[in-house]
Structure formats: C-alpha cells, structure tokens
Tab-separated table of C-alpha atoms in Angstrom:
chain	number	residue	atom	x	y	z
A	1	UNK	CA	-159.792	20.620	-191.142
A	2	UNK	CA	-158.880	23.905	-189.165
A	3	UNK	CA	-159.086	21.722	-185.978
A	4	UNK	CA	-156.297	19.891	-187.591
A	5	UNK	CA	-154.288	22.535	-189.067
A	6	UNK	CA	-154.083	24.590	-185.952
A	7	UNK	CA	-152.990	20.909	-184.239
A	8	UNK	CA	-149.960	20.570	-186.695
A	9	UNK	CA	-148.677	24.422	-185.963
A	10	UNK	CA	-148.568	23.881	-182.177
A	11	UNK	CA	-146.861	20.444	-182.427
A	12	UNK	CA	-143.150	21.358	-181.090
A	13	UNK	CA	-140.339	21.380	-183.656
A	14	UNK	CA	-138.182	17.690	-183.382
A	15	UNK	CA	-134.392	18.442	-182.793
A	16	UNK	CA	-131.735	16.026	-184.188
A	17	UNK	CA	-129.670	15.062	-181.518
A	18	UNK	CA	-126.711	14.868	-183.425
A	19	UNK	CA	-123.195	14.141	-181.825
A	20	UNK	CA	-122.200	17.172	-183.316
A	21	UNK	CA	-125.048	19.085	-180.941
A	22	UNK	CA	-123.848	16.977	-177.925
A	23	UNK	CA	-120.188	17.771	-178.031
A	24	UNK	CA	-121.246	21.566	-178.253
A	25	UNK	CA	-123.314	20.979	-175.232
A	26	UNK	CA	-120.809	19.298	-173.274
A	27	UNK	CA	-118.344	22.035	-174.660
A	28	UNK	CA	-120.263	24.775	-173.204
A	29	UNK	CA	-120.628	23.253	-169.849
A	30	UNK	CA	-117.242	23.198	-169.966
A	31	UNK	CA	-116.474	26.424	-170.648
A	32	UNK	CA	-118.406	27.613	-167.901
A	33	UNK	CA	-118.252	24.975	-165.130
A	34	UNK	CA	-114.779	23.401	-166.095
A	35	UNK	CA	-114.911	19.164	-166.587
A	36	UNK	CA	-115.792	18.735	-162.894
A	37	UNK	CA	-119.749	19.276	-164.255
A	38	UNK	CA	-119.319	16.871	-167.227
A	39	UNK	CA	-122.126	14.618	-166.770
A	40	UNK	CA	-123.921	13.011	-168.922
A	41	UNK	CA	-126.831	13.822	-166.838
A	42	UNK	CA	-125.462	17.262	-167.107
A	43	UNK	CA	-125.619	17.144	-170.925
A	44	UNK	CA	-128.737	15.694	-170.748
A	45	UNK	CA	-130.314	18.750	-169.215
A	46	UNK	CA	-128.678	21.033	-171.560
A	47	UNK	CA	-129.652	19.439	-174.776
A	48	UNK	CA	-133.141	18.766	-172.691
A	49	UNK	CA	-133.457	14.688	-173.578
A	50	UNK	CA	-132.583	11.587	-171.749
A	51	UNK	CA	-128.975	10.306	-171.366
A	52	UNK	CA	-130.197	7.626	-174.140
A	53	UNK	CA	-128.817	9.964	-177.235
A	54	UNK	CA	-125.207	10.818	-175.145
A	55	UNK	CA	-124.506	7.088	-175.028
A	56	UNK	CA	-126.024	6.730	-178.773
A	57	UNK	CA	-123.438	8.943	-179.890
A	58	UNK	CA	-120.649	7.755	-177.920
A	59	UNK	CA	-119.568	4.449	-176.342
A	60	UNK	CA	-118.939	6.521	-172.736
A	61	UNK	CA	-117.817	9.793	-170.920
A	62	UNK	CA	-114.477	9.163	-171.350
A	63	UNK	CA	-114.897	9.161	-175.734
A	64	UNK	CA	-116.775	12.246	-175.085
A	65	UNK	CA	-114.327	13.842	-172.673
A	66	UNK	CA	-111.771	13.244	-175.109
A	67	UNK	CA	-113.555	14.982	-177.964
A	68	UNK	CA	-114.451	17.983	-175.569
A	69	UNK	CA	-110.562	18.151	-174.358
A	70	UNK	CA	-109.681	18.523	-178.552
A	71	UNK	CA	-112.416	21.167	-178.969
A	72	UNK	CA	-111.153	23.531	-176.223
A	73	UNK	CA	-108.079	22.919	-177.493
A	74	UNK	CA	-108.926	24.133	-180.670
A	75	UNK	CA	-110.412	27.331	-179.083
A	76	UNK	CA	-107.654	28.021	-176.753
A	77	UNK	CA	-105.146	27.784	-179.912
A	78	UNK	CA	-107.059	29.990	-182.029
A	79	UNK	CA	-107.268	32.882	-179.074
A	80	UNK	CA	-103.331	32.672	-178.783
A	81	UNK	CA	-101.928	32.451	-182.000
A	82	UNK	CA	-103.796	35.203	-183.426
A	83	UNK	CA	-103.029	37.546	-180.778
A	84	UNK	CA	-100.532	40.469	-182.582
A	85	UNK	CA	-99.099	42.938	-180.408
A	86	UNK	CA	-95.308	43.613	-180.514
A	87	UNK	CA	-94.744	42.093	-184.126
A	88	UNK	CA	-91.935	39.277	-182.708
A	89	UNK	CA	-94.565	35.578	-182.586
A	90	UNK	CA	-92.844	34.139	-179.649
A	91	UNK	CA	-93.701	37.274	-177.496
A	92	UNK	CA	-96.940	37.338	-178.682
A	93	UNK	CA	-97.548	33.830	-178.086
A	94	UNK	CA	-96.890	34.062	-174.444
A	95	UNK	CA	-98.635	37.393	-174.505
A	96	UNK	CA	-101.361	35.660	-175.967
A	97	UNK	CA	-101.018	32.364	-173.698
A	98	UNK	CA	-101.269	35.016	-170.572
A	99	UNK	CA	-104.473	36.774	-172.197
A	100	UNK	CA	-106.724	33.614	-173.068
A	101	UNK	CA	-106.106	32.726	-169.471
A	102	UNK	CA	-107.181	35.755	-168.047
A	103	UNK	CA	-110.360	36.670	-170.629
A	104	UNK	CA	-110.852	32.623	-170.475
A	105	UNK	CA	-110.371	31.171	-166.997
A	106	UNK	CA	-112.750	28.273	-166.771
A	107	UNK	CA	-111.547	27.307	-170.113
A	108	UNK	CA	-107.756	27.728	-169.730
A	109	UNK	CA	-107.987	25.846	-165.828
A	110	UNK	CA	-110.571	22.847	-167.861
A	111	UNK	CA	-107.721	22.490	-170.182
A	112	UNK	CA	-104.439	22.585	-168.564
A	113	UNK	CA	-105.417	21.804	-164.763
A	114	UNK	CA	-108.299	19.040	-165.196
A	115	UNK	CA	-107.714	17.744	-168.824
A	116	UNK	CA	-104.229	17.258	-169.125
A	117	UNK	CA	-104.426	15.697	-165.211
A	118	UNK	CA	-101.378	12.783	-165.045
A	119	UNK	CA	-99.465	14.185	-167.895
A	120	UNK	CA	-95.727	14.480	-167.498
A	121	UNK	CA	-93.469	17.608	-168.363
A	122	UNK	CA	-92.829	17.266	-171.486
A	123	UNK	CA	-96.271	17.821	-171.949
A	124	UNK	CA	-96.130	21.268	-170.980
A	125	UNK	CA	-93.777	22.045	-173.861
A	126	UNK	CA	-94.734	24.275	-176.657
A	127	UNK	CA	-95.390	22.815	-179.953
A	128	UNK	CA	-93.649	22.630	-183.108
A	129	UNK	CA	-94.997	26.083	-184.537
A	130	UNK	CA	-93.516	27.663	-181.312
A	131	UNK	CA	-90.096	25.946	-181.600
A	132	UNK	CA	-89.868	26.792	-184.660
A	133	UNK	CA	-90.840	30.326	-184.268
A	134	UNK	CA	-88.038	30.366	-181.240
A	135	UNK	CA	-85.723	29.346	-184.214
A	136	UNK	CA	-86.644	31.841	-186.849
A	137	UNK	CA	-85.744	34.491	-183.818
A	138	UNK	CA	-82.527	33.147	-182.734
A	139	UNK	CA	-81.477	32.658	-186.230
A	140	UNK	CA	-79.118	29.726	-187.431
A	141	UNK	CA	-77.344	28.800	-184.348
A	142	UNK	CA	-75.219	25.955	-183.729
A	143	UNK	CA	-76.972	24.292	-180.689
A	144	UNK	CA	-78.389	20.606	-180.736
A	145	UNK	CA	-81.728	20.372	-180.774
A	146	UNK	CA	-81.896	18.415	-177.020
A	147	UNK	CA	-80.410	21.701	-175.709
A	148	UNK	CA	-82.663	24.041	-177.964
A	149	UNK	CA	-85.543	22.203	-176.283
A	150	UNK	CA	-84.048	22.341	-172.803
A	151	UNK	CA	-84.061	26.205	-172.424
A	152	UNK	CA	-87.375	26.775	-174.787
A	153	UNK	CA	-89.208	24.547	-172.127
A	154	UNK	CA	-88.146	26.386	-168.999
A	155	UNK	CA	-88.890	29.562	-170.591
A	156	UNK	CA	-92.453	28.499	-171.495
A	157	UNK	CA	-92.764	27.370	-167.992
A	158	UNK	CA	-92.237	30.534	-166.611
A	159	UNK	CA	-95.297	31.687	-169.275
A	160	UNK	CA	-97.268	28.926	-168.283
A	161	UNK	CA	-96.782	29.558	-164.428
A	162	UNK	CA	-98.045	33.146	-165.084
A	163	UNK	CA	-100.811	31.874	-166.852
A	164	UNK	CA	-102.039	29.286	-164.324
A	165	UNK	CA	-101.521	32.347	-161.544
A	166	UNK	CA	-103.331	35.290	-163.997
A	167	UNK	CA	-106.501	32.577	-164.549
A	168	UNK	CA	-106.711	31.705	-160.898
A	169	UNK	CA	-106.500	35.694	-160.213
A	170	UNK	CA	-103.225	35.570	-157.962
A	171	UNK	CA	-101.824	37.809	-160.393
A	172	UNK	CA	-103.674	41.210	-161.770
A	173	UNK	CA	-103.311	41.416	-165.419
A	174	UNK	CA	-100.665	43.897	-166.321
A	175	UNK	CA	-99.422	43.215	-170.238
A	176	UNK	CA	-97.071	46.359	-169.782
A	177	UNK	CA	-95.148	44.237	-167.219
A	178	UNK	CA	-95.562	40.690	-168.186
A	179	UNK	CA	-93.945	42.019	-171.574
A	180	UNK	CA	-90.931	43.599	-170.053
A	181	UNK	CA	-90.607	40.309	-167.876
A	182	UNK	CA	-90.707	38.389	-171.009
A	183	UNK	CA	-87.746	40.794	-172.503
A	184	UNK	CA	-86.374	39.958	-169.294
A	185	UNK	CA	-86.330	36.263	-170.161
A	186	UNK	CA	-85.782	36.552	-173.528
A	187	UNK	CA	-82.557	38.410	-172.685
A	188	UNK	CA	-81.500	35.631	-171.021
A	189	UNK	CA	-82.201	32.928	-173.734
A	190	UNK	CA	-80.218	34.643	-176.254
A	191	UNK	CA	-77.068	34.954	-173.596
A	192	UNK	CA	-77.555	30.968	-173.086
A	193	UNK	CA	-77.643	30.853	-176.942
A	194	UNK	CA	-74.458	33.028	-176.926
A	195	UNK	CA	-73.028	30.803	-174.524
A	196	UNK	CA	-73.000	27.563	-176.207
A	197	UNK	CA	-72.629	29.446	-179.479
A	198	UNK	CA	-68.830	29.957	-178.637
C-alpha cells in the first residue's frame, strides 16, 4: 500500500493543453523572437508536447498567427493608451506609440513590420479613438472629414516613422525632444486647420 502511495505522488502532474495555453505560448515566442520563430514545432517545445495538440486546437499556422497578431495587438494598445504625461491624449498617444516601441521592440517590429506585411496605407492610420481625440483638440471646425483624415494620417506617419526608427535603435530615446517635435507638428496641423477654416 505505501509502495503504491509513494507511486501516485511521483506520477507527474497532466497539463491541459488548452488553446488558451497555446496562444500564450506562441504569444511569448513572439514577444521575444518576433513571428519569424512561429513554428508549430516551436510551440511545441515551449508547451513541451507534440505538434498533435497545436493542430487540435487550430485548423493551421495561419488561424493561429492570426489570433497571436490580435493578442499583441491587444498588448501594444493597452501600453499606449494608458500612457499620461502632458495631459493633451493625442500627444500622449504618440508619446506613448514612441515608448512601447522602445521598452517593447520585438513586440512593436512583430506587429507592425512582420504582421501587418502587404497591408496598404491606410492601414497605418490611427483609429477611431485617435481621430476622435484629434477632434476634441481642434474643436468644431469646419473641415470635411476626407481632409480631417488626410493631415491626421501624415502626422501619425511621422509618429510611426519615429517609432519604427526608436525600436530598431537608429534613434536614442529622448521624450524631451520627440515632445517638442510633436509641438512642432502639432503647430502645423492647427495652421492647416486655420487654413481651410477661412
């Protein structure tokens, strides 16, 4: 009966490969290694099985891909938009956009360099919380929304530009000067604003 007992303790513990813990092991590789090391043979080691349970849980690389692609989207989202420094959202947003790619490289180049690969411009434009946080700041202005969009996207190329540079360490990470370059630019928006305005 001991004999037995003893047995039973030193049995190992049976995980659940869930596809809940394979897209967090296919998330981390990502975050490390970028989406050039998403393997399933690479996800394999990490959750320490076969490839069997990867292609239980999803149909190929390319369902899992996607589902990795949403999660680090998720993550690179919640790092901006909760950075706070000057009190105005759109500055902080880019501020925020510039910091994530600098304290999160592998992330911010898996995202925007390998996962949104063969994507067009528009693409690259901010979202709606971001237009509309562009609006609140400019106030009620009488400017079509095709020309709103026009200058808010070459503005947040400029951001993403110093991004792409900060992650891939072309650029040192200054926030004292990235802000005044983005007062710089902002200066600008509101005298293209003023422009059409009259």
């Amino acid at each position: 009966m001991l004999r037995y007992t003893s047995y039973i303790k030193r049995m190992p513990r049976i995980r659940i490969l869930t596809k809940e813990v394979i897209l967090n092991a296919a998330f981390e590789i990502v975050c490390i290694d970028g989406f050039s090391m998403l393997t399933a043979r690479n996800v394999a080691k990490k959750i320490g099985a076969s490839v069997r349970p990867i292609y239980e849980a999803y149909t190929n690389m390319d369902e899992l891909k996607q589902d990795v692609v949403s999660k680090v989207k998720e993550e690179l989202d919640s790092i901006i938009y909760s950075y706070k420094k000057t009190g105005r959202p759109y500055f902080d947003i880019g501020l925020g956009q510039i910091y994530t790619a600098y304290t999160k490289p592998a992330l911010f180049h898996a995202y925007y360099h390998e996962g949104m690969l063969g994507q067009n411009l528009d693409n690259l434009s901010p979202d709606n919380y971001v237009m509309q946080t562009i609006r609140q700041e400019l106030g009620n202005i009488n400017m079509s929304e095709q020309m709103m969009m026009d200058v808010v996207i070459n503005a947040w190329i400029y951001v993403f530009g110093l991004a792409s540079f900060v992650a891939l360490g072309a650029v040192a990470y200054d926030e004292e000067k990235f802000l005044q370059r983005f007062t710089d630019i902002w200066n600008h928006l509101v005298k293209v604003v003023e422009h059409y305005k009259d």
